[in-house]
mmCIF file of N, CA, C and O in Angstrom:
data_model
loop_
_atom_site.group_PDB
_atom_site.id
_atom_site.type_symbol
_atom_site.label_atom_id
_atom_site.label_comp_id
_atom_site.label_asym_id
_atom_site.label_seq_id
_atom_site.Cartn_x
_atom_site.Cartn_y
_atom_site.Cartn_z
ATOM 1 N N MET X 1 0.822 -1.170 0.000
ATOM 2 C CA MET X 1 0.000 0.000 0.000
ATOM 3 C C MET X 1 0.870 1.238 0.000
ATOM 4 O O MET X 1 1.779 1.383 0.801
ATOM 5 N N GLN X 2 0.569 2.198 -0.908
ATOM 6 C CA GLN X 2 1.368 3.407 -1.015
ATOM 7 C C GLN X 2 0.645 4.559 -0.318
ATOM 8 O O GLN X 2 -0.579 4.640 -0.335
ATOM 9 N N PRO X 3 1.432 5.477 0.289
ATOM 10 C CA PRO X 3 0.802 6.632 0.935
ATOM 11 C C PRO X 3 0.195 7.564 -0.121
ATOM 12 O O PRO X 3 0.694 7.670 -1.229
ATOM 13 N N SER X 4 -0.902 8.215 0.249
ATOM 14 C CA SER X 4 -1.517 9.153 -0.691
ATOM 15 C C SER X 4 -0.890 10.527 -0.523
ATOM 16 O O SER X 4 -0.287 10.823 0.492
ATOM 17 N N GLY X 5 -1.046 11.377 -1.547
ATOM 18 C CA GLY X 5 -0.485 12.720 -1.483
ATOM 19 C C GLY X 5 0.823 12.787 -2.229
ATOM 20 O O GLY X 5 1.318 11.789 -2.734
ATOM 21 N N PRO X 6 1.417 13.974 -2.275
ATOM 22 C CA PRO X 6 2.677 14.138 -3.002
ATOM 23 C C PRO X 6 3.821 13.468 -2.256
ATOM 24 O O PRO X 6 3.769 13.300 -1.046
ATOM 25 N N PRO X 7 4.861 13.077 -2.997
ATOM 26 C CA PRO X 7 6.038 12.502 -2.333
ATOM 27 C C PRO X 7 6.613 13.501 -1.323
ATOM 28 O O PRO X 7 6.445 14.710 -1.468
ATOM 29 N N ALA X 8 7.296 12.979 -0.325
ATOM 30 C CA ALA X 8 7.823 13.823 0.747
ATOM 31 C C ALA X 8 8.798 14.884 0.245
ATOM 32 O O ALA X 8 8.928 15.934 0.853
ATOM 33 N N ASP X 9 9.473 14.649 -0.883
ATOM 34 C CA ASP X 9 10.452 15.616 -1.366
ATOM 35 C C ASP X 9 9.861 16.651 -2.345
ATOM 36 O O ASP X 9 10.576 17.445 -2.921
ATOM 37 N N VAL X 10 8.541 16.661 -2.537
ATOM 38 C CA VAL X 10 7.892 17.625 -3.423
ATOM 39 C C VAL X 10 7.078 18.589 -2.571
ATOM 40 O O VAL X 10 6.226 18.187 -1.800
ATOM 41 N N ALA X 11 7.379 19.879 -2.718
ATOM 42 C CA ALA X 11 6.643 20.894 -1.964
ATOM 43 C C ALA X 11 5.342 21.227 -2.676
ATOM 44 O O ALA X 11 5.292 21.313 -3.898
ATOM 45 N N THR X 12 4.301 21.394 -1.910
ATOM 46 C CA THR X 12 3.023 21.799 -2.473
ATOM 47 C C THR X 12 2.920 23.307 -2.359
ATOM 48 O O THR X 12 3.116 23.869 -1.283
ATOM 49 N N VAL X 13 2.632 23.968 -3.485
ATOM 50 C CA VAL X 13 2.538 25.421 -3.507
ATOM 51 C C VAL X 13 1.078 25.818 -3.638
ATOM 52 O O VAL X 13 0.389 25.351 -4.541
ATOM 53 N N SER X 14 0.615 26.637 -2.730
ATOM 54 C CA SER X 14 -0.749 27.131 -2.858
ATOM 55 C C SER X 14 -0.693 28.590 -3.275
ATOM 56 O O SER X 14 0.206 29.325 -2.893
ATOM 57 N N ARG X 15 -1.645 28.977 -4.097
ATOM 58 C CA ARG X 15 -1.699 30.359 -4.575
ATOM 59 C C ARG X 15 -2.788 31.104 -3.823
ATOM 60 O O ARG X 15 -3.856 30.551 -3.590
ATOM 61 N N PRO X 16 -2.524 32.356 -3.488
ATOM 62 C CA PRO X 16 -3.557 33.116 -2.794
ATOM 63 C C PRO X 16 -4.732 33.391 -3.726
ATOM 64 O O PRO X 16 -4.562 33.545 -4.934
ATOM 65 N N ALA X 17 -5.911 33.443 -3.156
ATOM 66 C CA ALA X 17 -7.098 33.752 -3.945
ATOM 67 C C ALA X 17 -7.072 35.223 -4.326
ATOM 68 O O ALA X 17 -6.467 36.041 -3.640
ATOM 69 N N ALA X 18 -7.727 35.563 -5.434
ATOM 70 C CA ALA X 18 -7.815 36.967 -5.842
ATOM 71 C C ALA X 18 -8.600 37.742 -4.796
ATOM 72 O O ALA X 18 -9.562 37.224 -4.233
ATOM 73 N N PRO X 19 -8.181 38.961 -4.493
ATOM 74 C CA PRO X 19 -8.910 39.746 -3.500
ATOM 75 C C PRO X 19 -10.360 39.936 -3.913
ATOM 76 O O PRO X 19 -10.656 40.149 -5.087
ATOM 77 N N ALA X 20 -11.262 39.861 -2.967
ATOM 78 C CA ALA X 20 -12.685 40.010 -3.258
ATOM 79 C C ALA X 20 -12.959 41.396 -3.823
ATOM 80 O O ALA X 20 -12.424 42.386 -3.348
ATOM 81 N N GLY X 21 -13.784 41.461 -4.855
ATOM 82 C CA GLY X 21 -14.169 42.733 -5.443
ATOM 83 C C GLY X 21 -13.098 43.383 -6.295
ATOM 84 O O GLY X 21 -13.244 44.504 -6.733
ATOM 85 N N ARG X 22 -12.025 42.715 -6.565
ATOM 86 C CA ARG X 22 -10.917 43.309 -7.325
ATOM 87 C C ARG X 22 -10.811 42.680 -8.703
ATOM 88 O O ARG X 22 -9.747 42.587 -9.265
ATOM 89 N N GLN X 23 -11.926 42.217 -9.244
ATOM 90 C CA GLN X 23 -11.866 41.644 -10.577
ATOM 91 C C GLN X 23 -12.006 42.741 -11.612
ATOM 92 O O GLN X 23 -12.647 43.744 -11.378
ATOM 93 N N SER X 24 -11.392 42.555 -12.744
ATOM 94 C CA SER X 24 -11.441 43.546 -13.808
ATOM 95 C C SER X 24 -12.796 43.452 -14.496
ATOM 96 O O SER X 24 -13.177 42.415 -14.991
ATOM 97 N N THR X 25 -13.529 44.562 -14.488
ATOM 98 C CA THR X 25 -14.825 44.600 -15.140
ATOM 99 C C THR X 25 -14.623 45.088 -16.560
ATOM 100 O O THR X 25 -14.050 46.151 -16.773
ATOM 101 N N GLN X 26 -15.098 44.320 -17.523
ATOM 102 C CA GLN X 26 -14.897 44.654 -18.934
ATOM 103 C C GLN X 26 -16.199 44.507 -19.691
ATOM 104 O O GLN X 26 -16.997 43.624 -19.411
ATOM 105 N N GLY X 27 -16.401 45.387 -20.655
ATOM 106 C CA GLY X 27 -17.572 45.317 -21.510
ATOM 107 C C GLY X 27 -17.235 45.855 -22.885
ATOM 108 O O GLY X 27 -16.062 46.049 -23.218
ATOM 109 N N TYR X 28 -18.277 46.121 -23.668
ATOM 110 C CA TYR X 28 -18.089 46.555 -25.042
ATOM 111 C C TYR X 28 -19.034 47.693 -25.396
ATOM 112 O O TYR X 28 -20.140 47.779 -24.858
ATOM 113 N N ILE X 29 -18.608 48.533 -26.315
ATOM 114 C CA ILE X 29 -19.478 49.566 -26.851
ATOM 115 C C ILE X 29 -20.454 48.880 -27.796
ATOM 116 O O ILE X 29 -20.050 48.133 -28.686
ATOM 117 N N THR X 30 -21.758 49.139 -27.584
ATOM 118 C CA THR X 30 -22.778 48.502 -28.413
ATOM 119 C C THR X 30 -23.426 49.482 -29.392
ATOM 120 O O THR X 30 -24.092 49.060 -30.330
ATOM 121 N N ALA X 31 -23.243 50.779 -29.163
ATOM 122 C CA ALA X 31 -23.789 51.787 -30.079
ATOM 123 C C ALA X 31 -23.056 53.101 -29.861
ATOM 124 O O ALA X 31 -22.611 53.392 -28.752
ATOM 125 N N VAL X 32 -22.930 53.879 -30.928
ATOM 126 C CA VAL X 32 -22.314 55.202 -30.846
ATOM 127 C C VAL X 32 -23.357 56.205 -31.330
ATOM 128 O O VAL X 32 -23.920 56.046 -32.413
ATOM 129 N N GLU X 33 -23.622 57.218 -30.506
ATOM 130 C CA GLU X 33 -24.626 58.237 -30.812
ATOM 131 C C GLU X 33 -23.984 59.607 -30.619
ATOM 132 O O GLU X 33 -24.121 60.209 -29.560
ATOM 133 N N GLY X 34 -23.242 60.074 -31.618
ATOM 134 C CA GLY X 34 -22.555 61.362 -31.506
ATOM 135 C C GLY X 34 -21.456 61.287 -30.463
ATOM 136 O O GLY X 34 -20.533 60.486 -30.574
ATOM 137 N N SER X 35 -21.574 62.118 -29.409
ATOM 138 C CA SER X 35 -20.558 62.105 -28.346
ATOM 139 C C SER X 35 -20.962 61.201 -27.188
ATOM 140 O O SER X 35 -20.384 61.268 -26.107
ATOM 141 N N ASN X 36 -21.941 60.338 -27.422
ATOM 142 C CA ASN X 36 -22.397 59.383 -26.411
ATOM 143 C C ASN X 36 -22.275 57.966 -26.948
ATOM 144 O O ASN X 36 -22.301 57.754 -28.158
ATOM 145 N N VAL X 37 -22.161 57.007 -26.032
ATOM 146 C CA VAL X 37 -22.095 55.592 -26.405
ATOM 147 C C VAL X 37 -22.994 54.781 -25.490
ATOM 148 O O VAL X 37 -23.321 55.214 -24.385
ATOM 149 N N MET X 38 -23.394 53.626 -25.971
ATOM 150 C CA MET X 38 -24.077 52.627 -25.146
ATOM 151 C C MET X 38 -23.069 51.510 -24.910
ATOM 152 O O MET X 38 -22.280 51.189 -25.810
ATOM 153 N N ILE X 39 -23.101 50.951 -23.706
ATOM 154 C CA ILE X 39 -22.205 49.835 -23.394
ATOM 155 C C ILE X 39 -23.009 48.681 -22.814
ATOM 156 O O ILE X 39 -24.111 48.887 -22.302
ATOM 157 N N ASP X 40 -22.448 47.484 -22.894
ATOM 158 C CA ASP X 40 -23.142 46.299 -22.390
ATOM 159 C C ASP X 40 -22.773 46.001 -20.938
ATOM 160 O O ASP X 40 -22.588 44.860 -20.549
ATOM 161 N N MET X 41 -22.711 47.034 -20.138
ATOM 162 C CA MET X 41 -22.469 46.906 -18.701
ATOM 163 C C MET X 41 -23.525 47.740 -17.988
ATOM 164 O O MET X 41 -23.908 48.798 -18.479
ATOM 165 N N GLY X 42 -23.984 47.263 -16.850
ATOM 166 C CA GLY X 42 -24.992 47.993 -16.100
ATOM 167 C C GLY X 42 -24.849 47.757 -14.613
ATOM 168 O O GLY X 42 -23.757 47.508 -14.110
ATOM 169 N N SER X 43 -25.972 47.794 -13.919
ATOM 170 C CA SER X 43 -25.939 47.663 -12.462
ATOM 171 C C SER X 43 -25.364 46.327 -12.000
ATOM 172 O O SER X 43 -24.732 46.245 -10.951
ATOM 173 N N ALA X 44 -25.529 45.280 -12.798
ATOM 174 C CA ALA X 44 -24.987 43.968 -12.417
ATOM 175 C C ALA X 44 -23.459 43.974 -12.366
ATOM 176 O O ALA X 44 -22.857 43.180 -11.643
ATOM 177 N N GLN X 45 -22.826 44.881 -13.120
ATOM 178 C CA GLN X 45 -21.364 44.975 -13.118
ATOM 179 C C GLN X 45 -20.886 46.087 -12.190
ATOM 180 O O GLN X 45 -19.698 46.378 -12.132
ATOM 181 N N GLY X 46 -21.801 46.722 -11.489
ATOM 182 C CA GLY X 46 -21.421 47.735 -10.503
ATOM 183 C C GLY X 46 -21.193 49.126 -11.057
ATOM 184 O O GLY X 46 -20.690 49.990 -10.352
ATOM 185 N N VAL X 47 -21.543 49.376 -12.328
ATOM 186 C CA VAL X 47 -21.373 50.728 -12.846
ATOM 187 C C VAL X 47 -22.534 51.601 -12.369
ATOM 188 O O VAL X 47 -23.628 51.105 -12.101
ATOM 189 N N HIS X 48 -22.271 52.888 -12.230
ATOM 190 C CA HIS X 48 -23.280 53.837 -11.773
ATOM 191 C C HIS X 48 -22.968 55.191 -12.398
ATOM 192 O O HIS X 48 -21.842 55.416 -12.866
ATOM 193 N N PRO X 49 -23.936 56.108 -12.425
ATOM 194 C CA PRO X 49 -23.648 57.425 -12.984
ATOM 195 C C PRO X 49 -22.412 58.031 -12.317
ATOM 196 O O PRO X 49 -22.271 57.998 -11.095
ATOM 197 N N GLY X 50 -21.509 58.511 -13.142
ATOM 198 C CA GLY X 50 -20.248 59.065 -12.642
ATOM 199 C C GLY X 50 -19.079 58.104 -12.758
ATOM 200 O O GLY X 50 -17.926 58.523 -12.697
ATOM 201 N N SER X 51 -19.350 56.804 -12.939
ATOM 202 C CA SER X 51 -18.263 55.832 -13.126
ATOM 203 C C SER X 51 -17.502 56.187 -14.397
ATOM 204 O O SER X 51 -18.107 56.519 -15.412
ATOM 205 N N GLN X 52 -16.181 56.118 -14.340
ATOM 206 C CA GLN X 52 -15.366 56.353 -15.526
ATOM 207 C C GLN X 52 -14.715 55.048 -15.953
ATOM 208 O O GLN X 52 -14.225 54.288 -15.122
ATOM 209 N N LEU X 53 -14.750 54.805 -17.254
ATOM 210 C CA LEU X 53 -14.191 53.589 -17.829
ATOM 211 C C LEU X 53 -13.208 53.955 -18.925
ATOM 212 O O LEU X 53 -13.426 54.917 -19.676
ATOM 213 N N ALA X 54 -12.147 53.185 -19.039
ATOM 214 C CA ALA X 54 -11.164 53.382 -20.104
ATOM 215 C C ALA X 54 -11.676 52.711 -21.373
ATOM 216 O O ALA X 54 -12.356 51.691 -21.322
ATOM 217 N N VAL X 55 -11.344 53.290 -22.517
ATOM 218 C CA VAL X 55 -11.749 52.753 -23.819
ATOM 219 C C VAL X 55 -10.509 52.225 -24.540
ATOM 220 O O VAL X 55 -9.462 52.882 -24.557
ATOM 221 N N TYR X 56 -10.647 51.046 -25.124
ATOM 222 C CA TYR X 56 -9.578 50.396 -25.886
ATOM 223 C C TYR X 56 -10.162 49.968 -27.230
ATOM 224 O O TYR X 56 -11.303 49.514 -27.286
ATOM 225 N N LYS X 57 -9.404 50.106 -28.303
ATOM 226 C CA LYS X 57 -9.878 49.660 -29.608
ATOM 227 C C LYS X 57 -9.989 48.140 -29.602
ATOM 228 O O LYS X 57 -9.165 47.441 -29.006
ATOM 229 N N ALA X 58 -11.008 47.629 -30.285
ATOM 230 C CA ALA X 58 -11.198 46.180 -30.376
ATOM 231 C C ALA X 58 -9.986 45.514 -31.018
ATOM 232 O O ALA X 58 -9.635 44.385 -30.688
ATOM 233 N N THR X 59 -9.315 46.241 -31.921
ATOM 234 C CA THR X 59 -8.150 45.690 -32.623
ATOM 235 C C THR X 59 -6.877 45.733 -31.791
ATOM 236 O O THR X 59 -5.893 45.088 -32.135
ATOM 237 N N ASP X 60 -6.882 46.504 -30.693
ATOM 238 C CA ASP X 60 -5.706 46.607 -29.820
ATOM 239 C C ASP X 60 -6.167 46.821 -28.382
ATOM 240 O O ASP X 60 -6.102 47.928 -27.858
ATOM 241 N N PRO X 61 -6.654 45.748 -27.724
ATOM 242 C CA PRO X 61 -7.223 45.885 -26.384
ATOM 243 C C PRO X 61 -6.212 46.175 -25.276
ATOM 244 O O PRO X 61 -6.569 46.200 -24.104
ATOM 245 N N ASN X 62 -4.953 46.428 -25.630
ATOM 246 C CA ASN X 62 -3.949 46.759 -24.619
ATOM 247 C C ASN X 62 -3.550 48.232 -24.627
ATOM 248 O O ASN X 62 -2.792 48.660 -23.765
ATOM 249 N N SER X 63 -4.034 48.989 -25.623
ATOM 250 C CA SER X 63 -3.675 50.408 -25.711
ATOM 251 C C SER X 63 -4.900 51.274 -25.452
ATOM 252 O O SER X 63 -5.844 51.274 -26.238
ATOM 253 N N ARG X 64 -4.857 51.997 -24.360
ATOM 254 C CA ARG X 64 -5.973 52.869 -23.984
ATOM 255 C C ARG X 64 -6.062 54.041 -24.957
ATOM 256 O O ARG X 64 -5.070 54.701 -25.246
ATOM 257 N N VAL X 65 -7.283 54.309 -25.455
ATOM 258 C CA VAL X 65 -7.465 55.396 -26.415
ATOM 259 C C VAL X 65 -8.401 56.492 -25.910
ATOM 260 O O VAL X 65 -8.543 57.524 -26.558
ATOM 261 N N GLY X 66 -9.049 56.271 -24.774
ATOM 262 C CA GLY X 66 -9.948 57.296 -24.275
ATOM 263 C C GLY X 66 -10.596 56.926 -22.961
ATOM 264 O O GLY X 66 -10.301 55.884 -22.373
ATOM 265 N N VAL X 67 -11.503 57.821 -22.524
ATOM 266 C CA VAL X 67 -12.234 57.636 -21.266
ATOM 267 C C VAL X 67 -13.687 58.032 -21.492
ATOM 268 O O VAL X 67 -13.966 59.030 -22.158
ATOM 269 N N ILE X 68 -14.608 57.239 -20.938
ATOM 270 C CA ILE X 68 -16.022 57.580 -20.954
ATOM 271 C C ILE X 68 -16.521 57.678 -19.523
ATOM 272 O O ILE X 68 -15.913 57.118 -18.602
ATOM 273 N N GLU X 69 -17.635 58.383 -19.339
ATOM 274 C CA GLU X 69 -18.248 58.509 -18.018
ATOM 275 C C GLU X 69 -19.713 58.108 -18.123
ATOM 276 O O GLU X 69 -20.435 58.599 -19.002
ATOM 277 N N ILE X 70 -20.142 57.232 -17.239
ATOM 278 C CA ILE X 70 -21.521 56.759 -17.242
ATOM 279 C C ILE X 70 -22.453 57.913 -16.889
ATOM 280 O O ILE X 70 -22.248 58.605 -15.897
ATOM 281 N N THR X 71 -23.489 58.102 -17.727
ATOM 282 C CA THR X 71 -24.485 59.140 -17.460
ATOM 283 C C THR X 71 -25.811 58.543 -17.013
ATOM 284 O O THR X 71 -26.569 59.180 -16.297
ATOM 285 N N GLN X 72 -26.100 57.304 -17.449
ATOM 286 C CA GLN X 72 -27.351 56.658 -17.078
ATOM 287 C C GLN X 72 -27.185 55.148 -17.113
ATOM 288 O O GLN X 72 -26.706 54.596 -18.105
ATOM 289 N N VAL X 73 -27.585 54.482 -16.037
ATOM 290 C CA VAL X 73 -27.626 53.024 -16.023
ATOM 291 C C VAL X 73 -29.039 52.642 -16.464
ATOM 292 O O VAL X 73 -30.015 52.985 -15.800
ATOM 293 N N VAL X 74 -29.144 51.982 -17.612
ATOM 294 C CA VAL X 74 -30.439 51.636 -18.181
ATOM 295 C C VAL X 74 -31.059 50.449 -17.458
ATOM 296 O O VAL X 74 -32.227 50.459 -17.101
ATOM 297 N N ASP X 75 -30.246 49.403 -17.235
ATOM 298 C CA ASP X 75 -30.719 48.209 -16.535
ATOM 299 C C ASP X 75 -29.508 47.419 -16.049
ATOM 300 O O ASP X 75 -28.401 47.954 -15.985
ATOM 301 N N ALA X 76 -29.696 46.160 -15.729
ATOM 302 C CA ALA X 76 -28.611 45.344 -15.169
ATOM 303 C C ALA X 76 -27.450 45.139 -16.137
ATOM 304 O O ALA X 76 -26.331 44.887 -15.710
ATOM 305 N N GLY X 77 -27.711 45.274 -17.451
ATOM 306 C CA GLY X 77 -26.650 44.981 -18.412
ATOM 307 C C GLY X 77 -26.385 46.048 -19.450
ATOM 308 O O GLY X 77 -25.707 45.767 -20.445
ATOM 309 N N ASN X 78 -26.909 47.261 -19.262
ATOM 310 C CA ASN X 78 -26.705 48.319 -20.257
ATOM 311 C C ASN X 78 -26.613 49.678 -19.591
ATOM 312 O O ASN X 78 -27.285 49.932 -18.588
ATOM 313 N N ALA X 79 -25.794 50.549 -20.190
ATOM 314 C CA ALA X 79 -25.665 51.914 -19.677
ATOM 315 C C ALA X 79 -25.311 52.853 -20.813
ATOM 316 O O ALA X 79 -24.763 52.441 -21.840
ATOM 317 N N ARG X 80 -25.638 54.131 -20.609
ATOM 318 C CA ARG X 80 -25.241 55.195 -21.530
ATOM 319 C C ARG X 80 -24.056 55.921 -20.912
ATOM 320 O O ARG X 80 -23.978 56.077 -19.700
ATOM 321 N N ALA X 81 -23.176 56.416 -21.774
ATOM 322 C CA ALA X 81 -22.009 57.149 -21.287
ATOM 323 C C ALA X 81 -21.666 58.256 -22.268
ATOM 324 O O ALA X 81 -21.985 58.175 -23.455
ATOM 325 N N ARG X 82 -21.010 59.283 -21.755
ATOM 326 C CA ARG X 82 -20.525 60.346 -22.633
ATOM 327 C C ARG X 82 -19.017 60.208 -22.745
ATOM 328 O O ARG X 82 -18.340 59.732 -21.833
ATOM 329 N N ILE X 83 -18.505 60.634 -23.881
ATOM 330 C CA ILE X 83 -17.070 60.563 -24.115
ATOM 331 C C ILE X 83 -16.409 61.725 -23.385
ATOM 332 O O ILE X 83 -16.772 62.878 -23.585
ATOM 333 N N ILE X 84 -15.458 61.420 -22.523
ATOM 334 C CA ILE X 84 -14.694 62.441 -21.804
ATOM 335 C C ILE X 84 -13.487 62.847 -22.644
ATOM 336 O O ILE X 84 -13.272 64.017 -22.912
ATOM 337 N N THR X 85 -12.688 61.868 -23.033
ATOM 338 C CA THR X 85 -11.511 62.124 -23.873
ATOM 339 C C THR X 85 -11.336 60.974 -24.865
ATOM 340 O O THR X 85 -11.700 59.838 -24.572
ATOM 341 N N MET X 86 -10.787 61.287 -26.014
ATOM 342 C CA MET X 86 -10.381 60.280 -26.998
ATOM 343 C C MET X 86 -9.086 60.779 -27.617
ATOM 344 O O MET X 86 -8.914 61.990 -27.811
ATOM 345 N N ASN X 87 -8.180 59.871 -27.909
ATOM 346 C CA ASN X 87 -6.929 60.244 -28.571
ATOM 347 C C ASN X 87 -7.246 60.905 -29.915
ATOM 348 O O ASN X 87 -8.257 60.593 -30.547
ATOM 349 N N ALA X 88 -6.373 61.785 -30.348
ATOM 350 C CA ALA X 88 -6.549 62.484 -31.618
ATOM 351 C C ALA X 88 -6.713 61.488 -32.761
ATOM 352 O O ALA X 88 -5.965 60.513 -32.854
ATOM 353 N N GLY X 89 -7.717 61.716 -33.594
ATOM 354 C CA GLY X 89 -7.939 60.860 -34.750
ATOM 355 C C GLY X 89 -8.629 59.541 -34.452
ATOM 356 O O GLY X 89 -8.831 58.732 -35.347
ATOM 357 N N VAL X 90 -9.006 59.298 -33.195
ATOM 358 C CA VAL X 90 -9.647 58.035 -32.816
ATOM 359 C C VAL X 90 -11.119 58.307 -32.508
ATOM 360 O O VAL X 90 -11.449 59.268 -31.816
ATOM 361 N N LYS X 91 -11.987 57.452 -33.040
ATOM 362 C CA LYS X 91 -13.413 57.556 -32.756
ATOM 363 C C LYS X 91 -13.875 56.240 -32.158
ATOM 364 O O LYS X 91 -13.418 55.171 -32.571
ATOM 365 N N PRO X 92 -14.783 56.305 -31.181
ATOM 366 C CA PRO X 92 -15.296 55.054 -30.615
ATOM 367 C C PRO X 92 -16.131 54.319 -31.666
ATOM 368 O O PRO X 92 -16.797 54.949 -32.486
ATOM 369 N N GLU X 93 -16.054 52.991 -31.635
ATOM 370 C CA GLU X 93 -16.779 52.178 -32.603
ATOM 371 C C GLU X 93 -17.431 50.996 -31.897
ATOM 372 O O GLU X 93 -16.999 50.582 -30.816
ATOM 373 N N PHE X 94 -18.457 50.446 -32.543
ATOM 374 C CA PHE X 94 -19.100 49.230 -32.062
ATOM 375 C C PHE X 94 -18.038 48.171 -31.794
ATOM 376 O O PHE X 94 -17.135 47.989 -32.594
ATOM 377 N N SER X 95 -18.114 47.510 -30.676
ATOM 378 C CA SER X 95 -17.242 46.423 -30.214
ATOM 379 C C SER X 95 -15.918 46.884 -29.603
ATOM 380 O O SER X 95 -15.110 46.047 -29.198
ATOM 381 N N ASP X 96 -15.676 48.196 -29.505
ATOM 382 C CA ASP X 96 -14.500 48.642 -28.753
ATOM 383 C C ASP X 96 -14.670 48.216 -27.298
ATOM 384 O O ASP X 96 -15.790 48.121 -26.782
ATOM 385 N N VAL X 97 -13.571 47.963 -26.625
ATOM 386 C CA VAL X 97 -13.568 47.448 -25.266
ATOM 387 C C VAL X 97 -13.594 48.598 -24.269
ATOM 388 O O VAL X 97 -12.910 49.607 -24.448
ATOM 389 N N VAL X 98 -14.375 48.431 -23.182
ATOM 390 C CA VAL X 98 -14.358 49.394 -22.072
ATOM 391 C C VAL X 98 -14.049 48.623 -20.800
ATOM 392 O O VAL X 98 -14.502 47.496 -20.614
ATOM 393 N N ARG X 99 -13.223 49.236 -19.943
ATOM 394 C CA ARG X 99 -12.809 48.575 -18.695
ATOM 395 C C ARG X 99 -12.796 49.547 -17.539
ATOM 396 O O ARG X 99 -12.337 50.672 -17.672
ATOM 397 N N ALA X 100 -13.245 49.068 -16.392
ATOM 398 C CA ALA X 100 -13.113 49.831 -15.161
ATOM 399 C C ALA X 100 -11.646 49.808 -14.773
ATOM 400 O O ALA X 100 -10.958 48.818 -14.987
ATOM 401 N N GLU X 101 -11.156 50.911 -14.212
ATOM 402 C CA GLU X 101 -9.751 50.949 -13.804
ATOM 403 C C GLU X 101 -9.622 51.208 -12.333
ATOM 404 O O GLU X 101 -10.465 51.757 -11.698
#
């Protein structure tokens, strides 16, 4: 009969759990209406009027191109936002990524 568990000469490494409430919230632009956008995030993701989210192009989700601010939470999964800043020559488009920072 063999003992269960790892051999005595192998160390078991445990990883700490992610801090509660510190998950990255991410969504997408679903519509562009002039200087306003609709996003697929709402009360279920913790956004509220005044929340600011970073905007990233769908083609380059690692380079921040602007900031939006939530103006109205429509429901659990949708909100309206106004564009605060966008890099020169960049316009928000359907499917661009938005992230809480």
